[in-house]
mmCIF file of C-alpha atoms in Angstrom:
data_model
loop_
_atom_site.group_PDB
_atom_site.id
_atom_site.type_symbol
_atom_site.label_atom_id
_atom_site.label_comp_id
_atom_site.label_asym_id
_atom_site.label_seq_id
_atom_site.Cartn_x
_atom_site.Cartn_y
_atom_site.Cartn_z
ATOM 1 C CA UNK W 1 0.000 0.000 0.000
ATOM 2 C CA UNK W 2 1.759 3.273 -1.209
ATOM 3 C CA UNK W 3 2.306 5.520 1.691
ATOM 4 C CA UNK W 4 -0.884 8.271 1.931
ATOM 5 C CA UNK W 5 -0.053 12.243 2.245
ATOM 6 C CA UNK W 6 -0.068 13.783 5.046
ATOM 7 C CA UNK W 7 -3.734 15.804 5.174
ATOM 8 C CA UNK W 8 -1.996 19.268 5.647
ATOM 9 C CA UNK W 9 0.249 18.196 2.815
ATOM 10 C CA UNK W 10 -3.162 18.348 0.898
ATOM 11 C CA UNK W 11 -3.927 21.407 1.690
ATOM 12 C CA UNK W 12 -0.914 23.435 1.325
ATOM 13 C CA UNK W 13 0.312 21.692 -2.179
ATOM 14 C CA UNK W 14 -3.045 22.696 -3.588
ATOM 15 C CA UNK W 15 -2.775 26.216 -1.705
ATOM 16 C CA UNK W 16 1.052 26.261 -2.982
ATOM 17 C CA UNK W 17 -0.429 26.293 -6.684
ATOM 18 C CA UNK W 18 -3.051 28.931 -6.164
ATOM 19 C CA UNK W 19 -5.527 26.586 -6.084
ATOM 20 C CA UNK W 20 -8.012 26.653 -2.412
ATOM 21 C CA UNK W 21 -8.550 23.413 -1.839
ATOM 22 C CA UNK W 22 -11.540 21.385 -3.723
ATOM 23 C CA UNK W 23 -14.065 19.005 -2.618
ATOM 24 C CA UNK W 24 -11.249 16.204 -3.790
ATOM 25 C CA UNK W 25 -9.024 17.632 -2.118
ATOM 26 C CA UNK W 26 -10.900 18.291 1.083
ATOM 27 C CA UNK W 27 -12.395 14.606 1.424
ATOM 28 C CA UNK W 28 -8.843 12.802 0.132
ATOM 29 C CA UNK W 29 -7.621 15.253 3.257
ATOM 30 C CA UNK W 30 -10.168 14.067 5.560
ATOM 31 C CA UNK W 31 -9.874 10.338 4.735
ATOM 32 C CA UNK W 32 -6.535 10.192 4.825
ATOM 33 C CA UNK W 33 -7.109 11.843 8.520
ATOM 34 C CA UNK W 34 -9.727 8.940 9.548
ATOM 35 C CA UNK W 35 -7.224 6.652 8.929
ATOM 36 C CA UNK W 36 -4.082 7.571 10.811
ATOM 37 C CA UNK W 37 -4.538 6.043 14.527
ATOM 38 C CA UNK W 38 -6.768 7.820 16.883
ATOM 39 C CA UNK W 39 -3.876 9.594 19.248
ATOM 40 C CA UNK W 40 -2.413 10.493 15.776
ATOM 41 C CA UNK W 41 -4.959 12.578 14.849
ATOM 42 C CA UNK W 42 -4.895 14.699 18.352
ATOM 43 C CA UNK W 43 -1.400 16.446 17.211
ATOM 44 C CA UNK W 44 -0.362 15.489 13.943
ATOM 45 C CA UNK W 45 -3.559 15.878 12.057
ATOM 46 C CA UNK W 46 -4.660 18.937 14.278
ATOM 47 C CA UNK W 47 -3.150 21.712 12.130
ATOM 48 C CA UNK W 48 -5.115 20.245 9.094
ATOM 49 C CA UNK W 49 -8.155 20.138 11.496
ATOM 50 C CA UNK W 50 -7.684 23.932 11.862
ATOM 51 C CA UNK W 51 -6.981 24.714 8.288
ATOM 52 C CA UNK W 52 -10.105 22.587 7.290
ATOM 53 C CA UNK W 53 -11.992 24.560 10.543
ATOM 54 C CA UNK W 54 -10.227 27.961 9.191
ATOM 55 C CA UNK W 55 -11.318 27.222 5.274
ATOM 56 C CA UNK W 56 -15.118 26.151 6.330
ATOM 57 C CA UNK W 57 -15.624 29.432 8.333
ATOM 58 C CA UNK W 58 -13.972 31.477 5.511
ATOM 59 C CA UNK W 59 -11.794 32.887 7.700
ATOM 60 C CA UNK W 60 -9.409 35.595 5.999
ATOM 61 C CA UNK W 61 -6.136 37.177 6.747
ATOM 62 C CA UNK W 62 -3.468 35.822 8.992
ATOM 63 C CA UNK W 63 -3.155 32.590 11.966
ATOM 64 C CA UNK W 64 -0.736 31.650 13.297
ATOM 65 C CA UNK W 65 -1.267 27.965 14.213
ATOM 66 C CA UNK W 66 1.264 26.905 16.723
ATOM 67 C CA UNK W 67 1.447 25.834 20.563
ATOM 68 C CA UNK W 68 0.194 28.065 23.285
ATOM 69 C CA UNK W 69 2.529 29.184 26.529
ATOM 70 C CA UNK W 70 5.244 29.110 24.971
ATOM 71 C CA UNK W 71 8.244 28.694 27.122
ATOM 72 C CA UNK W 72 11.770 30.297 27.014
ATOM 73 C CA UNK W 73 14.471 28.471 24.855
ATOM 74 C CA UNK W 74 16.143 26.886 27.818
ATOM 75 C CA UNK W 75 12.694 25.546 28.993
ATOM 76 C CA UNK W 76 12.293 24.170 25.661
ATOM 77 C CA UNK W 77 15.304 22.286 25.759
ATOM 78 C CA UNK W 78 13.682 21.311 29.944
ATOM 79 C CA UNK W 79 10.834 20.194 28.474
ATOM 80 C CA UNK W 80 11.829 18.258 25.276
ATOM 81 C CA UNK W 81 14.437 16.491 27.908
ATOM 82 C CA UNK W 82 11.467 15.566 30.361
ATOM 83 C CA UNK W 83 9.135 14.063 28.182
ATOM 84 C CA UNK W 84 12.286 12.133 25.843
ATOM 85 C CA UNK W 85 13.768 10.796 29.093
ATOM 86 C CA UNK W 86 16.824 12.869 28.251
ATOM 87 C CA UNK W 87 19.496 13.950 30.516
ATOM 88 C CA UNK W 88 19.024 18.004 31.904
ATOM 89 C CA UNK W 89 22.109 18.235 32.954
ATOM 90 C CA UNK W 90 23.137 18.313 29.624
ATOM 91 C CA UNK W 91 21.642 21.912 29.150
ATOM 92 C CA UNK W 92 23.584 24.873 30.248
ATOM 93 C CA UNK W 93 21.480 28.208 30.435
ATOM 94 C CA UNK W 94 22.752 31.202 28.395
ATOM 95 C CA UNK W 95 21.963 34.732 27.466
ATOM 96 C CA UNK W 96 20.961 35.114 23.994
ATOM 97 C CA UNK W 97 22.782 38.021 23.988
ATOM 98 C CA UNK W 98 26.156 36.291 24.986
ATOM 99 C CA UNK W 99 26.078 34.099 21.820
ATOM 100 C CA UNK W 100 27.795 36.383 18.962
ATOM 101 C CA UNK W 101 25.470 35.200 16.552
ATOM 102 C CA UNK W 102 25.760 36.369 12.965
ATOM 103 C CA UNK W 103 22.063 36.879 12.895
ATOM 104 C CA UNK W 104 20.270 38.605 15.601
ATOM 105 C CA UNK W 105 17.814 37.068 17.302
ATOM 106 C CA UNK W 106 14.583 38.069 19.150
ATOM 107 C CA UNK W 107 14.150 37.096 23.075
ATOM 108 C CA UNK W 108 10.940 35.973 22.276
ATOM 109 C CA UNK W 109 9.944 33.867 18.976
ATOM 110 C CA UNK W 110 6.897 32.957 20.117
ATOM 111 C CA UNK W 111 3.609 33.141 18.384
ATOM 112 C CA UNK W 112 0.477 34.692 19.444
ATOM 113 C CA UNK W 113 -2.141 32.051 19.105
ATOM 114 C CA UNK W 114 -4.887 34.096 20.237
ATOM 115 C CA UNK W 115 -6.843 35.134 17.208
ATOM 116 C CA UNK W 116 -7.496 31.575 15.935
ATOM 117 C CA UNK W 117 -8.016 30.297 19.119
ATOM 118 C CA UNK W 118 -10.964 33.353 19.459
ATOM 119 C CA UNK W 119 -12.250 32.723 16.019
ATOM 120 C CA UNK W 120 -12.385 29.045 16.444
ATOM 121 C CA UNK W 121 -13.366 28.713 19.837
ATOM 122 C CA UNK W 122 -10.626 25.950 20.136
ATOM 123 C CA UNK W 123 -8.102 25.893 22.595
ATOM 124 C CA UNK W 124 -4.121 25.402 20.974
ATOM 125 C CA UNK W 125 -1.853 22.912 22.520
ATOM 126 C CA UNK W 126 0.792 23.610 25.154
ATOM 127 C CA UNK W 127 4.234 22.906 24.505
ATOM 128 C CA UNK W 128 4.325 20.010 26.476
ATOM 129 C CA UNK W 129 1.374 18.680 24.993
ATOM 130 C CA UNK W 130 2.432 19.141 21.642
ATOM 131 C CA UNK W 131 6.427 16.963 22.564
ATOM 132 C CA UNK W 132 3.958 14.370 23.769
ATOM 133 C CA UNK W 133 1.893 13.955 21.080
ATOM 134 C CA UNK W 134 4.749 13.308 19.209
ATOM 135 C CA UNK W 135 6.621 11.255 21.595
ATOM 136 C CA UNK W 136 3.221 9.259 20.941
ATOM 137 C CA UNK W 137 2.886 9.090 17.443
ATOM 138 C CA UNK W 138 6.700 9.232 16.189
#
């Protein structure tokens, strides 16, 4: 059995060729969501969920689509260690600023996932709950 697309592959290679996704496109999505195991489609398949939920409301303009409480960097790395059983004490906290990067960075990169949680009345996934879903389903 060949291996199925990914449903938010769907979307975005018919988005990527000016083309808003079709009924074909739409129900290929959705079947190919049904069939993925059920904790699969709490994480992997969610950001298709929300496109699908985003494209059915007619929702214009921009969404970010990402986790919610977003922790620093180094409580990143805390987390990812604590739900991969890896060791902390491998982590050494750092000032951003400290790091003579090429490229300067912002202190926060996180996104605000407030307006499509609003217009969706859906609540985004922590951090956390995001690293497990994928501990789950990887």
């Amino acid at each position: 059995m060949p291996h199925a697309r990914h449903p938010a592959r769907i979307l975005l290679d018919g988005l990527r060729l000016r083309r808003p996704p079709g009924a074909v496109q739409r129900t290929e999505a959705a079947a190919t969501a049904e069939r993925v195991r059920p904790h699969e489609t709490r994480g992997r398949a969610a950001a298709a969920r929300t496109a699908f939920d985003l494209l059915d409301r007619r929702a214009t303009g921009i969404f970010h689509v990402a986790a919610r409480l977003y922790p620093t960097r180094f409580e990143m790395g805390l987390e990812i260690c604590d739900v991969f059983s890896l060791e902390k004490g491998l982590l050494k906290a750092a000032r951003l600023a400290a790091a003579e990067l090429r490229a300067r960075r912002p202190s926060d990169s996180s996104l605000d996932v407030g307006k499509v949680e609003r217009f969706l009345d859906k609540r985004s996934p922590t951090f956390r709950e995001a690293l497990e879903d994928m501990r789950d389903t990887e």
